[in-house]
Amino acid sequence: MEIRTKDNAWRLLLVLFLGQLVAFSMAACSFASSFIANLGVDAPLAQSFCTHLLLTLVYVPILLHRRHKLRIPWYWYLVLAFVDVQGNYLVTEAYQYSSITSVTLLDCWTVVWAIILTWYALGTRYSFWQFLGAGTCVAGLALVLLSDAKTPDAQDPNKIPLLGDALVIAGAVCYAFSNVGEEYCVKKNDRVEVVAMLGLFGVLVSTIQILIFERKSVEAIVWSPIMISLFAGYGIAGFMFYTITPFVLKMSGATLLNLSLLTSGMWAVAIRVFFYQQQINWLYYLAFTVVAIGLIIYSLNENSSADATAASTEAAAHYQQLPSEDNSTGSGSNLDRKERKQQEAHIC
């Protein structure tokens, strides 16, 4: 018992550590994108390209070394990578118009859309408390929109907070499609193949879109050591996010992942206050509290919903066995009747 308790404790500490690495990588991506935007560079596709390039360079050679055929058709990976790149583009572009705090909080909108998509696409069912948690998150996001509409960003008059908020919400929809598709592929397939193909086709999609939409912006970038460090930091942080997230989902599920990603919002507030030295509207703190409560309600009831689903499935399996048991009992009674008749006939 003591050994098992120690193992569980170490496993919990490992999961917590990995969850904080995921949250840190997300906050690092937000910081790098916000810093690049403040330097006057508008190249979200180029930032996404860095992340997918690192995924390709690391995971594709591993996949080729295995010499296995793809378990899922390549065009599904292409669609998944296209949606993922669009989500990265929209959220990263939002830093041109909104603050790092608003972008990070509004990115939680992905939870709501993920519920809708998994309900219709994967057949997942949720409890009343999970819907209540999601609704509470929506209420908190509404407070962010209210704050941005009521008090424009006084630190930079060129920013348009509501436009940035709209881009984040659209990007969250793309993230939801990407996450649900990735969840389906990971459950049906190997994690390495999914991440490798996501990186490979992400590089392809990003390169094509850069040549069409961002060629002039990339050519106009002054590649100073600071700029190179920011793009490299974004790529490394994104690589960490895509690499560690499947481990957290496998070891603990989405409960701890959502709670861990919530801390990235806290880091975004800290970055804005201490690094950018900007004032935070009081509605941001209220919105963050409401979103935190909603995510906790949703996460704490996620396991109970899964257990109820498993219990109902098991009960259905036992129910399906009843007819066979009845048939076997009936056949046994028929045999007994025949034996009795034979014995009576023999006696006569």
mmCIF file of N, CA, C and O in Angstrom, residues 189-225:
data_model
loop_
_atom_site.group_PDB
_atom_site.id
_atom_site.type_symbol
_atom_site.label_atom_id
_atom_site.label_comp_id
_atom_site.label_asym_id
_atom_site.label_seq_id
_atom_site.Cartn_x
_atom_site.Cartn_y
_atom_site.Cartn_z
ATOM 1 N N ASN A 189 -5.285 5.915 -33.793
ATOM 2 C CA ASN A 189 -3.974 5.795 -34.397
ATOM 3 C C ASN A 189 -2.894 6.081 -33.371
ATOM 4 O O ASN A 189 -3.154 6.371 -32.207
ATOM 5 N N ASP A 190 -1.637 6.051 -33.862
ATOM 6 C CA ASP A 190 -0.479 6.312 -33.028
ATOM 7 C C ASP A 190 -0.249 7.817 -32.897
ATOM 8 O O ASP A 190 -0.452 8.578 -33.848
ATOM 9 N N ARG A 191 0.205 8.255 -31.718
ATOM 10 C CA ARG A 191 0.427 9.684 -31.471
ATOM 11 C C ARG A 191 1.514 10.248 -32.380
ATOM 12 O O ARG A 191 1.404 11.373 -32.880
ATOM 13 N N VAL A 192 2.569 9.472 -32.613
ATOM 14 C CA VAL A 192 3.684 9.965 -33.426
ATOM 15 C C VAL A 192 3.235 10.238 -34.856
ATOM 16 O O VAL A 192 3.597 11.262 -35.449
ATOM 17 N N GLU A 193 2.437 9.344 -35.421
ATOM 18 C CA GLU A 193 1.964 9.551 -36.786
ATOM 19 C C GLU A 193 1.096 10.806 -36.897
ATOM 20 O O GLU A 193 1.236 11.584 -37.853
ATOM 21 N N VAL A 194 0.219 11.022 -35.908
ATOM 22 C CA VAL A 194 -0.661 12.185 -35.953
ATOM 23 C C VAL A 194 0.143 13.475 -35.882
ATOM 24 O O VAL A 194 -0.055 14.403 -36.682
ATOM 25 N N VAL A 195 1.077 13.562 -34.933
ATOM 26 C CA VAL A 195 1.866 14.786 -34.774
ATOM 27 C C VAL A 195 2.778 14.997 -35.984
ATOM 28 O O VAL A 195 2.955 16.125 -36.454
ATOM 29 N N ALA A 196 3.356 13.916 -36.511
ATOM 30 C CA ALA A 196 4.244 14.045 -37.674
ATOM 31 C C ALA A 196 3.491 14.547 -38.901
ATOM 32 O O ALA A 196 3.945 15.463 -39.597
ATOM 33 N N MET A 197 2.328 13.962 -39.181
ATOM 34 C CA MET A 197 1.559 14.387 -40.341
ATOM 35 C C MET A 197 0.980 15.787 -40.155
ATOM 36 O O MET A 197 0.881 16.563 -41.109
ATOM 37 N N LEU A 198 0.636 16.116 -38.924
ATOM 38 C CA LEU A 198 0.159 17.470 -38.646
ATOM 39 C C LEU A 198 1.255 18.492 -38.915
ATOM 40 O O LEU A 198 1.005 19.561 -39.486
ATOM 41 N N GLY A 199 2.484 18.158 -38.526
ATOM 42 C CA GLY A 199 3.596 19.063 -38.800
ATOM 43 C C GLY A 199 3.940 19.148 -40.276
ATOM 44 O O GLY A 199 4.169 20.239 -40.812
ATOM 45 N N LEU A 200 3.959 17.993 -40.974
ATOM 46 C CA LEU A 200 4.333 17.968 -42.383
ATOM 47 C C LEU A 200 3.354 18.753 -43.243
ATOM 48 O O LEU A 200 3.752 19.638 -44.025
ATOM 49 N N PHE A 201 2.077 18.461 -43.107
ATOM 50 C CA PHE A 201 1.086 19.180 -43.906
ATOM 51 C C PHE A 201 0.899 20.612 -43.406
ATOM 52 O O PHE A 201 0.488 21.481 -44.178
ATOM 53 N N GLY A 202 1.205 20.858 -42.133
ATOM 54 C CA GLY A 202 1.183 22.234 -41.639
ATOM 55 C C GLY A 202 2.241 23.086 -42.317
ATOM 56 O O GLY A 202 2.006 24.260 -42.638
ATOM 57 N N VAL A 203 3.418 22.508 -42.537
ATOM 58 C CA VAL A 203 4.469 23.217 -43.273
ATOM 59 C C VAL A 203 4.027 23.506 -44.697
ATOM 60 O O VAL A 203 4.245 24.609 -45.224
ATOM 61 N N LEU A 204 3.395 22.529 -45.340
ATOM 62 C CA LEU A 204 2.928 22.701 -46.718
ATOM 63 C C LEU A 204 1.891 23.813 -46.813
ATOM 64 O O LEU A 204 1.987 24.713 -47.659
ATOM 65 N N VAL A 205 0.886 23.765 -45.937
ATOM 66 C CA VAL A 205 -0.178 24.773 -45.974
ATOM 67 C C VAL A 205 0.370 26.153 -45.632
ATOM 68 O O VAL A 205 0.040 27.152 -46.292
ATOM 69 N N SER A 206 1.223 26.226 -44.617
ATOM 70 C CA SER A 206 1.794 27.521 -44.217
ATOM 71 C C SER A 206 2.642 28.128 -45.324
ATOM 72 O O SER A 206 2.576 29.338 -45.582
ATOM 73 N N THR A 207 3.437 27.301 -45.998
ATOM 74 C CA THR A 207 4.303 27.812 -47.075
ATOM 75 C C THR A 207 3.471 28.379 -48.215
ATOM 76 O O THR A 207 3.774 29.472 -48.744
ATOM 77 N N ILE A 208 2.431 27.658 -48.614
ATOM 78 C CA ILE A 208 1.581 28.142 -49.713
ATOM 79 C C ILE A 208 0.907 29.455 -49.343
ATOM 80 O O ILE A 208 0.879 30.416 -50.138
ATOM 81 N N GLN A 209 0.379 29.539 -48.133
ATOM 82 C CA GLN A 209 -0.310 30.763 -47.718
ATOM 83 C C GLN A 209 0.655 31.922 -47.513
ATOM 84 O O GLN A 209 0.298 33.075 -47.741
ATOM 85 N N ILE A 210 1.874 31.637 -47.071
ATOM 86 C CA ILE A 210 2.871 32.710 -46.938
ATOM 87 C C ILE A 210 3.206 33.295 -48.300
ATOM 88 O O ILE A 210 3.298 34.517 -48.471
ATOM 89 N N LEU A 211 3.380 32.432 -49.301
ATOM 90 C CA LEU A 211 3.690 32.914 -50.651
ATOM 91 C C LEU A 211 2.547 33.737 -51.239
ATOM 92 O O LEU A 211 2.774 34.645 -52.053
ATOM 93 N N ILE A 212 1.317 33.450 -50.824
ATOM 94 C CA ILE A 212 0.168 34.170 -51.378
ATOM 95 C C ILE A 212 -0.149 35.432 -50.584
ATOM 96 O O ILE A 212 -0.363 36.505 -51.162
ATOM 97 N N PHE A 213 -0.143 35.340 -49.259
ATOM 98 C CA PHE A 213 -0.643 36.437 -48.432
ATOM 99 C C PHE A 213 0.431 37.204 -47.669
ATOM 100 O O PHE A 213 0.251 38.388 -47.383
ATOM 101 N N GLU A 214 1.544 36.570 -47.315
ATOM 102 C CA GLU A 214 2.488 37.202 -46.396
ATOM 103 C C GLU A 214 3.881 37.398 -46.988
ATOM 104 O O GLU A 214 4.812 37.677 -46.241
ATOM 105 N N ARG A 215 4.014 37.281 -48.263
ATOM 106 C CA ARG A 215 5.357 37.359 -48.842
ATOM 107 C C ARG A 215 5.987 38.724 -48.611
ATOM 108 O O ARG A 215 7.146 38.838 -48.191
ATOM 109 N N LYS A 216 5.229 39.785 -48.825
ATOM 110 C CA LYS A 216 5.769 41.133 -48.628
ATOM 111 C C LYS A 216 6.052 41.415 -47.160
ATOM 112 O O LYS A 216 7.043 42.074 -46.828
ATOM 113 N N SER A 217 5.191 40.927 -46.280
ATOM 114 C CA SER A 217 5.409 41.151 -44.851
ATOM 115 C C SER A 217 6.667 40.450 -44.361
ATOM 116 O O SER A 217 7.443 41.013 -43.576
ATOM 117 N N VAL A 218 6.903 39.229 -44.844
ATOM 118 C CA VAL A 218 8.109 38.502 -44.437
ATOM 119 C C VAL A 218 9.356 39.158 -45.005
ATOM 120 O O VAL A 218 10.389 39.268 -44.327
ATOM 121 N N GLU A 219 9.280 39.615 -46.242
ATOM 122 C CA GLU A 219 10.433 40.287 -46.849
ATOM 123 C C GLU A 219 10.755 41.603 -46.156
ATOM 124 O O GLU A 219 11.926 42.032 -46.147
ATOM 125 N N ALA A 220 9.770 42.242 -45.566
ATOM 126 C CA ALA A 220 9.994 43.532 -44.899
ATOM 127 C C ALA A 220 10.512 43.379 -43.471
ATOM 128 O O ALA A 220 10.876 44.384 -42.843
ATOM 129 N N ILE A 221 10.566 42.165 -42.949
ATOM 130 C CA ILE A 221 11.031 41.962 -41.577
ATOM 131 C C ILE A 221 12.528 42.219 -41.480
ATOM 132 O O ILE A 221 13.310 41.734 -42.301
ATOM 133 N N VAL A 222 12.921 42.986 -40.489
ATOM 134 C CA VAL A 222 14.342 43.210 -40.197
ATOM 135 C C VAL A 222 14.771 42.122 -39.212
ATOM 136 O O VAL A 222 14.388 42.144 -38.031
ATOM 137 N N TRP A 223 15.571 41.184 -39.693
ATOM 138 C CA TRP A 223 15.906 40.015 -38.894
ATOM 139 C C TRP A 223 17.045 40.328 -37.929
ATOM 140 O O TRP A 223 18.184 39.925 -38.113
ATOM 141 N N SER A 224 16.693 41.046 -36.886
ATOM 142 C CA SER A 224 17.642 41.338 -35.816
ATOM 143 C C SER A 224 17.732 40.139 -34.877
ATOM 144 O O SER A 224 16.892 39.229 -34.936
ATOM 145 N N PRO A 225 18.739 40.101 -34.010
ATOM 146 C CA PRO A 225 18.818 38.977 -33.051
ATOM 147 C C PRO A 225 17.569 38.839 -32.194
ATOM 148 O O PRO A 225 17.145 37.709 -31.887
#
